[in-house]
mmCIF file of C-alpha atoms and ligand atoms in Angstrom:
data_model
loop_
_atom_site.group_PDB
_atom_site.id
_atom_site.type_symbol
_atom_site.label_atom_id
_atom_site.label_comp_id
_atom_site.label_asym_id
_atom_site.label_seq_id
_atom_site.Cartn_x
_atom_site.Cartn_y
_atom_site.Cartn_z
ATOM 1 C CA MET D 1125 76.442 127.362 109.996
ATOM 2 C CA SER D 1126 72.813 128.275 109.462
ATOM 3 C CA ASP D 1127 71.107 130.355 112.141
ATOM 4 C CA THR D 1128 67.945 128.280 112.082
ATOM 5 C CA ASN D 1129 66.886 126.459 115.217
ATOM 6 C CA PRO D 1130 67.901 122.826 115.445
ATOM 7 C CA VAL D 1131 65.251 120.439 114.129
ATOM 8 C CA THR D 1132 64.595 117.788 116.771
ATOM 9 C CA THR D 1133 61.139 116.705 115.633
ATOM 10 C CA LEU D 1134 59.789 116.615 112.123
ATOM 11 C CA SER D 1135 56.948 114.968 110.315
ATOM 12 C CA ILE D 1136 56.074 114.477 106.685
ATOM 13 C CA ASP D 1137 52.387 114.052 105.970
ATOM 14 C CA ALA D 1138 52.864 113.043 102.351
ATOM 15 C CA LEU D 1139 54.642 109.735 103.122
ATOM 16 C CA PRO D 1140 54.036 106.838 105.541
ATOM 17 C CA LYS D 1141 56.564 106.712 108.361
ATOM 18 C CA ILE D 1142 58.445 103.421 108.735
ATOM 19 C CA ALA D 1143 60.630 104.051 111.764
ATOM 20 C CA THR D 1144 62.107 106.642 114.103
ATOM 21 C CA GLY D 1145 65.719 106.135 115.168
ATOM 22 C CA LYS D 1146 67.724 108.136 117.640
ATOM 23 C CA VAL D 1147 68.690 110.566 114.882
ATOM 24 C CA ARG D 1148 66.745 109.659 111.725
ATOM 25 C CA GLU D 1149 63.194 109.306 110.510
ATOM 26 C CA LEU D 1150 62.534 106.749 107.800
ATOM 27 C CA TYR D 1151 59.652 107.202 105.358
ATOM 28 C CA SER D 1152 58.380 104.918 102.641
ATOM 29 C CA VAL D 1153 58.542 106.337 99.119
ATOM 30 C CA ASP D 1154 57.553 103.086 97.395
ATOM 31 C CA ASP D 1155 58.136 99.311 97.784
ATOM 32 C CA LYS D 1156 61.803 99.642 96.968
ATOM 33 C CA THR D 1157 62.670 103.114 98.200
ATOM 34 C CA LEU D 1158 62.913 104.936 101.517
ATOM 35 C CA LEU D 1159 63.394 108.583 102.367
ATOM 36 C CA PHE D 1160 66.112 108.706 105.013
ATOM 37 C CA VAL D 1161 65.813 111.993 106.945
ATOM 38 C CA ALA D 1162 68.430 113.159 109.458
ATOM 39 C CA SER D 1163 67.204 115.376 112.299
ATOM 40 C CA ASP D 1164 69.529 117.578 114.382
ATOM 41 C CA ARG D 1165 69.106 115.281 117.394
ATOM 42 C CA ILE D 1166 72.227 114.058 119.153
ATOM 43 C CA SER D 1167 72.590 111.098 121.452
ATOM 44 C CA ALA D 1168 75.422 110.387 123.852
ATOM 45 C CA TYR D 1169 75.734 107.286 126.004
ATOM 46 C CA ASP D 1170 72.557 106.091 124.239
ATOM 47 C CA VAL D 1171 70.422 108.987 125.508
ATOM 48 C CA ILE D 1172 68.997 111.673 123.203
ATOM 49 C CA MET D 1173 69.576 115.239 124.377
ATOM 50 C CA GLU D 1174 66.554 117.544 124.754
ATOM 51 C CA ASN D 1175 67.938 120.144 122.356
ATOM 52 C CA GLY D 1176 69.721 119.592 119.053
ATOM 53 C CA ILE D 1177 72.914 120.617 117.260
ATOM 54 C CA PRO D 1178 72.356 123.299 114.586
ATOM 55 C CA SER D 1179 72.707 121.827 111.052
ATOM 56 C CA LYS D 1180 73.832 118.433 112.333
ATOM 57 C CA GLY D 1181 71.306 116.531 110.189
ATOM 58 C CA PRO D 1182 72.423 118.174 106.921
ATOM 59 C CA LEU D 1183 76.096 117.742 107.916
ATOM 60 C CA LEU D 1184 75.662 114.015 108.509
ATOM 61 C CA ASN D 1185 73.525 113.557 105.431
ATOM 62 C CA LEU D 1186 75.841 115.387 103.031
ATOM 63 C CA LEU D 1187 78.962 113.758 104.490
ATOM 64 C CA SER D 1188 77.411 110.302 104.055
ATOM 65 C CA ALA D 1189 76.465 111.242 100.493
ATOM 66 C CA HIS D 1190 80.071 112.299 99.871
ATOM 67 C CA TRP D 1191 81.313 108.873 100.968
ATOM 68 C CA PHE D 1192 78.599 107.098 98.961
ATOM 69 C CA ASN D 1193 79.949 108.934 95.913
ATOM 70 C CA VAL D 1194 83.648 108.454 96.661
ATOM 71 C CA LEU D 1195 83.852 104.916 98.039
ATOM 72 C CA PRO D 1196 82.611 103.070 94.918
ATOM 73 C CA THR D 1197 85.313 104.849 92.875
ATOM 74 C CA LEU D 1198 87.927 103.414 95.261
ATOM 75 C CA LEU D 1199 86.263 100.004 95.717
ATOM 76 C CA PRO D 1200 84.519 99.333 92.397
ATOM 77 C CA SER D 1201 82.704 96.187 93.582
ATOM 78 C CA LEU D 1202 81.018 98.115 96.429
ATOM 79 C CA ARG D 1203 77.216 98.372 96.389
ATOM 80 C CA THR D 1204 75.509 101.039 98.528
ATOM 81 C CA HIS D 1205 71.912 101.928 99.370
ATOM 82 C CA PHE D 1206 72.327 105.537 98.180
ATOM 83 C CA LEU D 1207 70.059 106.653 95.340
ATOM 84 C CA THR D 1208 69.796 110.453 95.290
ATOM 85 C CA LEU D 1209 69.740 113.613 97.382
ATOM 86 C CA LEU D 1210 66.709 114.803 95.422
ATOM 87 C CA LEU D 1211 63.399 114.747 97.255
ATOM 88 C CA PRO D 1212 60.620 112.512 95.931
ATOM 89 C CA SER D 1213 58.053 114.360 93.832
ATOM 90 C CA SER D 1214 55.326 113.664 96.417
ATOM 91 C CA ILE D 1215 56.940 116.054 98.925
ATOM 92 C CA PRO D 1216 55.112 119.405 98.809
ATOM 93 C CA GLN D 1217 57.143 122.517 98.055
ATOM 94 C CA SER D 1218 56.266 123.865 101.523
ATOM 95 C CA GLN D 1219 58.485 121.139 103.110
ATOM 96 C CA HIS D 1220 61.471 121.497 100.779
ATOM 97 C CA ALA D 1221 63.264 124.050 102.964
ATOM 98 C CA LEU D 1222 63.028 121.695 105.944
ATOM 99 C CA LEU D 1223 63.967 118.488 104.135
ATOM 100 C CA HIS D 1224 66.448 119.616 101.474
ATOM 101 C CA ASN D 1225 70.031 118.590 102.399
ATOM 102 C CA ARG D 1226 68.897 116.540 105.373
ATOM 103 C CA SER D 1227 67.299 113.771 103.296
ATOM 104 C CA MET D 1228 68.371 111.118 100.852
ATOM 105 C CA GLN D 1229 66.463 108.468 98.994
ATOM 106 C CA VAL D 1230 67.877 105.006 99.640
ATOM 107 C CA ARG D 1231 67.122 101.451 98.606
ATOM 108 C CA ARG D 1232 64.902 99.683 101.109
ATOM 109 C CA LEU D 1233 66.771 96.547 102.187
ATOM 110 C CA LYS D 1234 66.697 93.826 104.783
ATOM 111 C CA ILE D 1235 69.205 95.017 107.386
ATOM 112 C CA PHE D 1236 71.655 92.549 108.951
ATOM 113 C CA PRO D 1237 71.222 92.966 112.722
ATOM 114 C CA LEU D 1238 74.942 93.606 113.290
ATOM 115 C CA GLU D 1239 77.031 96.678 113.928
ATOM 116 C CA ALA D 1240 80.186 96.054 111.917
ATOM 117 C CA ILE D 1241 82.701 97.932 114.041
ATOM 118 C CA VAL D 1242 86.288 98.298 112.841
ATOM 119 C CA ARG D 1243 89.074 99.702 114.983
ATOM 120 C CA GLY D 1244 92.389 100.936 113.641
ATOM 121 C CA TYR D 1245 93.647 102.569 116.840
ATOM 122 C CA ILE D 1246 93.394 101.524 120.465
ATOM 123 C CA THR D 1247 91.164 103.962 122.348
ATOM 124 C CA GLY D 1248 87.970 104.259 124.379
ATOM 125 C CA SER D 1249 86.467 100.979 125.603
ATOM 126 C CA ALA D 1250 89.102 98.987 123.667
ATOM 127 C CA TRP D 1251 91.921 100.760 125.503
ATOM 128 C CA LYS D 1252 90.157 100.167 128.831
ATOM 129 C CA GLU D 1253 89.793 96.443 128.137
ATOM 130 C CA TYR D 1254 93.417 96.174 127.012
ATOM 131 C CA THR D 1255 94.768 97.799 130.169
ATOM 132 C CA VAL D 1256 92.827 95.299 132.267
ATOM 133 C CA SER D 1257 93.253 92.059 130.323
ATOM 134 C CA GLY D 1258 95.673 92.587 127.415
ATOM 135 C CA THR D 1259 92.827 91.863 124.983
ATOM 136 C CA VAL D 1260 90.512 93.901 122.779
ATOM 137 C CA HIS D 1261 87.102 92.373 122.159
ATOM 138 C CA SER D 1262 88.656 89.250 123.773
ATOM 139 C CA ILE D 1263 91.317 89.123 121.023
ATOM 140 C CA PRO D 1264 94.837 88.893 122.492
ATOM 141 C CA ILE D 1265 96.837 91.984 121.492
ATOM 142 C CA ALA D 1266 100.629 92.470 121.578
ATOM 143 C CA ALA D 1267 101.935 93.710 124.925
ATOM 144 C CA GLY D 1268 103.293 97.216 125.367
ATOM 145 C CA LEU D 1269 100.812 99.192 123.263
ATOM 146 C CA ARG D 1270 100.287 102.801 124.299
ATOM 147 C CA GLU D 1271 96.978 104.650 124.302
ATOM 148 C CA SER D 1272 95.801 105.777 120.823
ATOM 149 C CA GLN D 1273 98.447 103.676 119.044
ATOM 150 C CA ALA D 1274 97.552 101.965 115.754
ATOM 151 C CA PHE D 1275 97.046 98.227 116.152
ATOM 152 C CA PRO D 1276 100.332 96.643 115.015
ATOM 153 C CA GLN D 1277 98.524 93.822 113.188
ATOM 154 C CA GLY D 1278 96.322 96.289 111.257
ATOM 155 C CA ALA D 1279 92.655 97.115 111.816
ATOM 156 C CA ILE D 1280 90.540 94.693 113.838
ATOM 157 C CA TYR D 1281 86.890 93.739 113.431
ATOM 158 C CA THR D 1282 84.843 93.911 116.660
ATOM 159 C CA PRO D 1283 81.159 93.335 115.839
ATOM 160 C CA SER D 1284 78.261 94.020 118.164
ATOM 161 C CA THR D 1285 74.557 93.324 118.095
ATOM 162 C CA LYS D 1286 72.130 96.007 116.953
ATOM 163 C CA ALA D 1287 70.071 96.446 120.084
ATOM 164 C CA GLU D 1288 66.351 97.203 120.107
ATOM 165 C CA ALA D 1289 65.429 100.750 121.142
ATOM 166 C CA GLY D 1290 66.266 101.404 124.793
ATOM 167 C CA GLU D 1291 68.768 98.547 125.069
ATOM 168 C CA ASN D 1292 72.530 98.660 124.743
ATOM 169 C CA ASP D 1293 74.459 97.052 121.909
ATOM 170 C CA GLU D 1294 76.377 94.022 123.041
ATOM 171 C CA ASN D 1295 79.863 93.011 121.870
ATOM 172 C CA ILE D 1296 79.874 89.631 120.182
ATOM 173 C CA SER D 1297 82.512 87.267 118.821
ATOM 174 C CA PRO D 1298 82.750 86.641 115.071
ATOM 175 C CA ALA D 1299 81.396 83.124 115.860
ATOM 176 C CA LYS D 1300 78.285 84.628 117.451
ATOM 177 C CA ALA D 1301 77.934 87.004 114.469
ATOM 178 C CA ALA D 1302 77.935 83.910 112.262
ATOM 179 C CA ASP D 1303 75.159 82.390 114.421
ATOM 180 C CA ILE D 1304 73.069 85.501 113.849
ATOM 181 C CA VAL D 1305 73.481 86.069 110.099
ATOM 182 C CA GLY D 1306 75.019 82.779 108.880
ATOM 183 C CA GLN D 1307 78.697 82.023 108.283
ATOM 184 C CA SER D 1308 78.837 83.093 104.676
ATOM 185 C CA TYR D 1309 77.230 86.535 105.210
ATOM 186 C CA ALA D 1310 79.244 87.019 108.417
ATOM 187 C CA ASP D 1311 82.460 86.442 106.458
ATOM 188 C CA ARG D 1312 81.426 88.789 103.673
ATOM 189 C CA ILE D 1313 80.435 91.502 106.149
ATOM 190 C CA GLU D 1314 83.736 91.218 108.026
ATOM 191 C CA LYS D 1315 85.811 91.369 104.846
ATOM 192 C CA LEU D 1316 83.835 94.282 103.442
ATOM 193 C CA ALA D 1317 83.940 96.243 106.716
ATOM 194 C CA LEU D 1318 87.722 95.845 106.945
ATOM 195 C CA SER D 1319 88.345 96.896 103.359
ATOM 196 C CA LEU D 1320 85.970 99.855 103.687
ATOM 197 C CA TYR D 1321 87.767 100.960 106.815
ATOM 198 C CA THR D 1322 91.261 100.764 105.333
ATOM 199 C CA THR D 1323 90.147 102.534 102.154
ATOM 200 C CA ALA D 1324 88.475 105.341 104.109
ATOM 201 C CA ARG D 1325 91.341 105.552 106.612
ATOM 202 C CA ASP D 1326 93.845 106.207 103.815
ATOM 203 C CA TYR D 1327 91.528 108.703 102.093
ATOM 204 C CA ALA D 1328 90.961 110.619 105.343
ATOM 205 C CA LYS D 1329 94.621 110.556 106.401
ATOM 206 C CA ASP D 1330 95.512 112.438 103.211
ATOM 207 C CA ARG D 1331 92.981 115.078 104.283
ATOM 208 C CA GLY D 1332 94.231 115.514 107.833
ATOM 209 C CA ILE D 1333 91.860 113.194 109.671
ATOM 210 C CA ILE D 1334 92.639 109.953 111.442
ATOM 211 C CA ILE D 1335 89.663 107.588 111.539
ATOM 212 C CA ALA D 1336 90.372 105.811 114.814
ATOM 213 C CA ASP D 1337 87.349 103.532 114.556
ATOM 214 C CA THR D 1338 83.964 103.366 112.885
ATOM 215 C CA LYS D 1339 80.736 101.428 112.587
ATOM 216 C CA PHE D 1340 79.127 100.187 109.371
ATOM 217 C CA GLU D 1341 75.777 98.569 108.750
ATOM 218 C CA PHE D 1342 74.893 96.315 105.844
ATOM 219 C CA GLY D 1343 71.736 95.167 104.127
ATOM 220 C CA LEU D 1344 70.958 92.358 101.735
ATOM 221 C CA ASP D 1345 69.738 92.786 98.186
ATOM 222 C CA GLU D 1346 67.640 89.644 98.062
ATOM 223 C CA GLU D 1347 67.371 89.710 94.272
ATOM 224 C CA THR D 1348 71.112 89.686 93.593
ATOM 225 C CA ASP D 1349 72.336 88.280 96.942
ATOM 226 C CA GLU D 1350 74.631 91.304 97.267
ATOM 227 C CA VAL D 1351 75.732 92.670 100.646
ATOM 228 C CA VAL D 1352 75.050 96.410 100.454
ATOM 229 C CA LEU D 1353 76.489 99.273 102.532
ATOM 230 C CA VAL D 1354 73.571 101.067 104.242
ATOM 231 C CA ASP D 1355 72.817 103.618 106.959
ATOM 232 C CA GLU D 1356 75.065 106.632 107.478
ATOM 233 C CA VAL D 1357 78.753 106.131 106.712
ATOM 234 C CA LEU D 1358 81.947 107.537 108.156
ATOM 235 C CA THR D 1359 80.358 110.492 109.938
ATOM 236 C CA PRO D 1360 81.309 111.925 113.332
ATOM 237 C CA ASP D 1361 78.259 110.092 114.765
ATOM 238 C CA SER D 1362 79.413 106.677 113.608
ATOM 239 C CA SER D 1363 83.177 107.180 113.902
ATOM 240 C CA ARG D 1364 85.965 108.625 115.986
ATOM 241 C CA PHE D 1365 87.766 111.269 113.958
ATOM 242 C CA TRP D 1366 91.050 112.747 115.230
ATOM 243 C CA PRO D 1367 92.939 115.726 113.796
ATOM 244 C CA ALA D 1368 96.081 114.166 112.264
ATOM 245 C CA ASP D 1369 98.263 117.183 113.005
ATOM 246 C CA LYS D 1370 97.602 116.921 116.744
ATOM 247 C CA TYR D 1371 97.938 113.151 116.982
ATOM 248 C CA GLU D 1372 100.290 111.918 119.671
ATOM 249 C CA VAL D 1373 100.585 108.393 120.999
ATOM 250 C CA GLY D 1374 100.348 107.860 124.752
ATOM 251 C CA ARG D 1375 97.309 110.005 125.548
ATOM 252 C CA GLU D 1376 93.655 110.583 124.693
ATOM 253 C CA GLN D 1377 93.124 112.557 121.470
ATOM 254 C CA GLU D 1378 91.091 115.610 120.773
ATOM 255 C CA SER D 1379 88.324 114.621 118.393
ATOM 256 C CA PHE D 1380 85.841 115.898 115.848
ATOM 257 C CA ASP D 1381 82.946 113.935 117.243
ATOM 258 C CA LYS D 1382 80.723 113.850 120.320
ATOM 259 C CA GLN D 1383 83.679 113.706 122.682
ATOM 260 C CA TYR D 1384 83.184 117.329 123.687
ATOM 261 C CA LEU D 1385 79.598 116.592 124.686
ATOM 262 C CA ARG D 1386 80.508 113.312 126.382
ATOM 263 C CA ASP D 1387 83.214 115.014 128.461
ATOM 264 C CA TRP D 1388 80.750 117.680 129.558
ATOM 265 C CA LEU D 1389 78.132 115.062 130.538
ATOM 266 C CA VAL D 1390 80.679 113.165 132.626
ATOM 267 C CA LYS D 1391 81.983 116.330 134.272
ATOM 268 C CA GLU D 1392 78.443 117.395 135.223
ATOM 269 C CA GLY D 1393 77.475 113.931 136.455
ATOM 270 C CA LEU D 1394 74.803 113.719 133.722
ATOM 271 C CA LYS D 1395 76.102 110.653 131.870
ATOM 272 C CA GLY D 1396 73.183 108.388 130.941
ATOM 273 C CA LYS D 1397 70.549 110.754 132.463
ATOM 274 C CA GLN D 1398 67.351 111.459 130.524
ATOM 275 C CA GLY D 1399 66.074 114.923 129.676
ATOM 276 C CA VAL D 1400 69.418 116.745 129.557
ATOM 277 C CA ARG D 1401 69.571 120.172 127.875
ATOM 278 C CA MET D 1402 72.983 121.084 126.528
ATOM 279 C CA PRO D 1403 74.116 124.656 127.116
ATOM 280 C CA GLU D 1404 74.462 126.758 123.968
ATOM 281 C CA THR D 1405 78.282 126.642 124.150
ATOM 282 C CA ILE D 1406 78.354 122.827 124.076
ATOM 283 C CA ALA D 1407 75.883 122.676 121.166
ATOM 284 C CA LEU D 1408 77.775 125.295 119.147
ATOM 285 C CA GLU D 1409 81.200 123.804 119.834
ATOM 286 C CA THR D 1410 79.925 120.369 118.784
ATOM 287 C CA ALA D 1411 78.446 121.884 115.601
ATOM 288 C CA LYS D 1412 81.808 123.497 114.877
ATOM 289 C CA LYS D 1413 83.629 120.166 115.205
ATOM 290 C CA TYR D 1414 81.182 118.389 112.894
ATOM 291 C CA LYS D 1415 81.562 121.164 110.334
ATOM 292 C CA GLU D 1416 85.361 121.041 110.490
ATOM 293 C CA ALA D 1417 85.282 117.291 109.879
ATOM 294 C CA PHE D 1418 82.921 117.809 106.934
ATOM 295 C CA GLU D 1419 85.138 120.438 105.327
ATOM 296 C CA LYS D 1420 88.354 118.487 105.763
ATOM 297 C CA LEU D 1421 86.902 115.270 104.360
ATOM 298 C CA THR D 1422 85.037 116.792 101.427
ATOM 299 C CA GLY D 1423 87.613 119.482 100.661
ATOM 300 C CA GLY D 1424 84.819 122.042 100.185
ATOM 301 C CA SER D 1425 83.248 124.709 102.350
ATOM 302 C CA TRP D 1426 80.054 123.973 104.267
ATOM 303 C CA GLU D 1427 78.474 127.217 103.031
ATOM 304 C CA ASP D 1428 78.970 126.100 99.408
ATOM 305 C CA ALA D 1429 77.700 122.598 100.138
ATOM 306 C CA VAL D 1430 74.363 123.788 101.508
ATOM 307 C CA LYS D 1431 73.814 126.204 98.612
ATOM 308 C CA LYS D 1432 73.525 123.332 96.138
HETATM 309 P P1 ATP J 600 68.278 102.385 116.017
HETATM 310 O O1 ATP J 600 67.121 103.296 115.818
HETATM 311 O O2 ATP J 600 68.241 101.217 115.088
HETATM 312 O O3 ATP J 600 68.543 102.009 117.434
HETATM 313 P P2 ATP J 600 69.993 104.540 115.393
HETATM 314 O O4 ATP J 600 69.604 105.265 116.567
HETATM 315 O O5 ATP J 600 71.400 104.549 114.935
HETATM 316 O O6 ATP J 600 69.603 103.048 115.570
HETATM 317 P P3 ATP J 600 69.120 106.151 113.232
HETATM 318 O O7 ATP J 600 70.495 106.369 112.719
HETATM 319 O O8 ATP J 600 68.402 107.271 113.848
HETATM 320 O O9 ATP J 600 69.054 104.896 114.160
HETATM 321 O O10 ATP J 600 68.173 105.567 112.090
HETATM 322 C C1 ATP J 600 68.641 104.766 111.066
HETATM 323 C C2 ATP J 600 67.942 103.423 111.070
HETATM 324 O O11 ATP J 600 67.696 103.015 109.716
HETATM 325 C C3 ATP J 600 68.814 102.306 111.666
HETATM 326 O O12 ATP J 600 68.008 101.461 112.448
HETATM 327 C C4 ATP J 600 69.326 101.553 110.431
HETATM 328 O O13 ATP J 600 69.585 100.203 110.690
HETATM 329 C C5 ATP J 600 68.160 101.712 109.460
HETATM 330 N N1 ATP J 600 68.550 101.661 108.034
HETATM 331 C C6 ATP J 600 69.658 102.171 107.475
HETATM 332 N N2 ATP J 600 69.682 102.004 106.133
HETATM 333 C C7 ATP J 600 68.532 101.338 105.814
HETATM 334 C C8 ATP J 600 67.978 100.840 104.575
HETATM 335 N N3 ATP J 600 68.604 101.005 103.411
HETATM 336 N N4 ATP J 600 66.794 100.183 104.625
HETATM 337 C C9 ATP J 600 66.153 100.014 105.825
HETATM 338 N N5 ATP J 600 66.613 100.472 107.021
HETATM 339 C C10 ATP J 600 67.795 101.130 107.026
HETATM 340 MG MG1 MG J 601 72.323 105.316 113.390
#
C-alpha cells in the first residue's frame, strides 16, 4: 500500500467538472467522453467520513477496470462504458502522479435512475426482512433459510431508486422500476444484471471470494439503443465480498468490504453521524481488506498493479 496520504479532495483545472459523487469526481473530456476519478473517500450508512482510506481510489478504479476487461470475454454481447486507463492529453504532467491509476476515461451516457441490485445470498437488510416477514424485497422466500445461505431459487433482483444527494435509496418493485424506465428497458436491465451477477459470482468463487450481493448501474447508448454497464463494477464499495474459505451458513460472515468500518461506527454509536474521523487502525484495516479482495480477484499483486 502506498504511504501517501489519502486523497479526499482533488481538482483538475484543465477540464470542466460535471459532478461530485460520494467517492468520485466526474470531468468532461469532450461531448462523448468523461474522466471518472476515484478519490480515497469512504462513505458508510450514506455519510462520508472526514478522512480517507489510503489507495482506495486506485484500488476501486483498477478493480473495476479488471472487470471491464474480463466480463466482455465471458459475456460477449456485453457493452460497457470503459474506454481506457490512460489520461486525456489535456491533463498536465504535474497532475499525472495524482490522477494515474485512480482515473479512467468512460463513455458519457444517459444513466438509468435505478440501482440494479442482485442478491445471491441472504444477508444484511434482506436477512432482517426475511426473519420478520418471510420475504425479501417483498418476494416470498422458502421457509427455513439460515443466515448467509444462498437463495435456493438462484439470485434475486431487488432494484432500488438512485436517490438524489442527501437522500436514501428506496427499494422498489420491478413494476415500479418499469414505471421509471419503461417496461422494455426494465426487463433488459433485470436480465443483464442477473447474468452479470451469476457470471461474476462463478468467476470470483474460483478465486476464493463469494459475491453475496452487488449493485450495478446502466446507461443508454442513444445511438444504438444498447443498455451499457456503467459506474464502478464489482468492487468492495458496490458489493459484499466474503472469503470463501471461511464461509459458514447460520451466521454473519467476515467480509472484504466496509463491514469493519460499519461495525466500528455502530459500536461507537456513530452510525449516520456527520463529521466522523476514523482512527488510523480502522482506515488501515479497511485498506488491507480492499487490497486482499483486489489481489484475489485479479490474481496479481497490488504492488505490481500500481507500477504499470
Ligand atoms: P451519487 O453521487 O449518484 O449519489 P455515488 O455516491 O455512488 O452516487 P460516485 O460513485 O461517487 O457516486 O460517482 C459516480 C457517479 O457517476 C454516479 O452518480 C453514477 O451514476 C455516475 N456515472 C457512472 N457512470 C457514468 C457514465 N458513463 N456517464 C455519466 N455518469 C456516470
Ligand atoms: Mg457510486
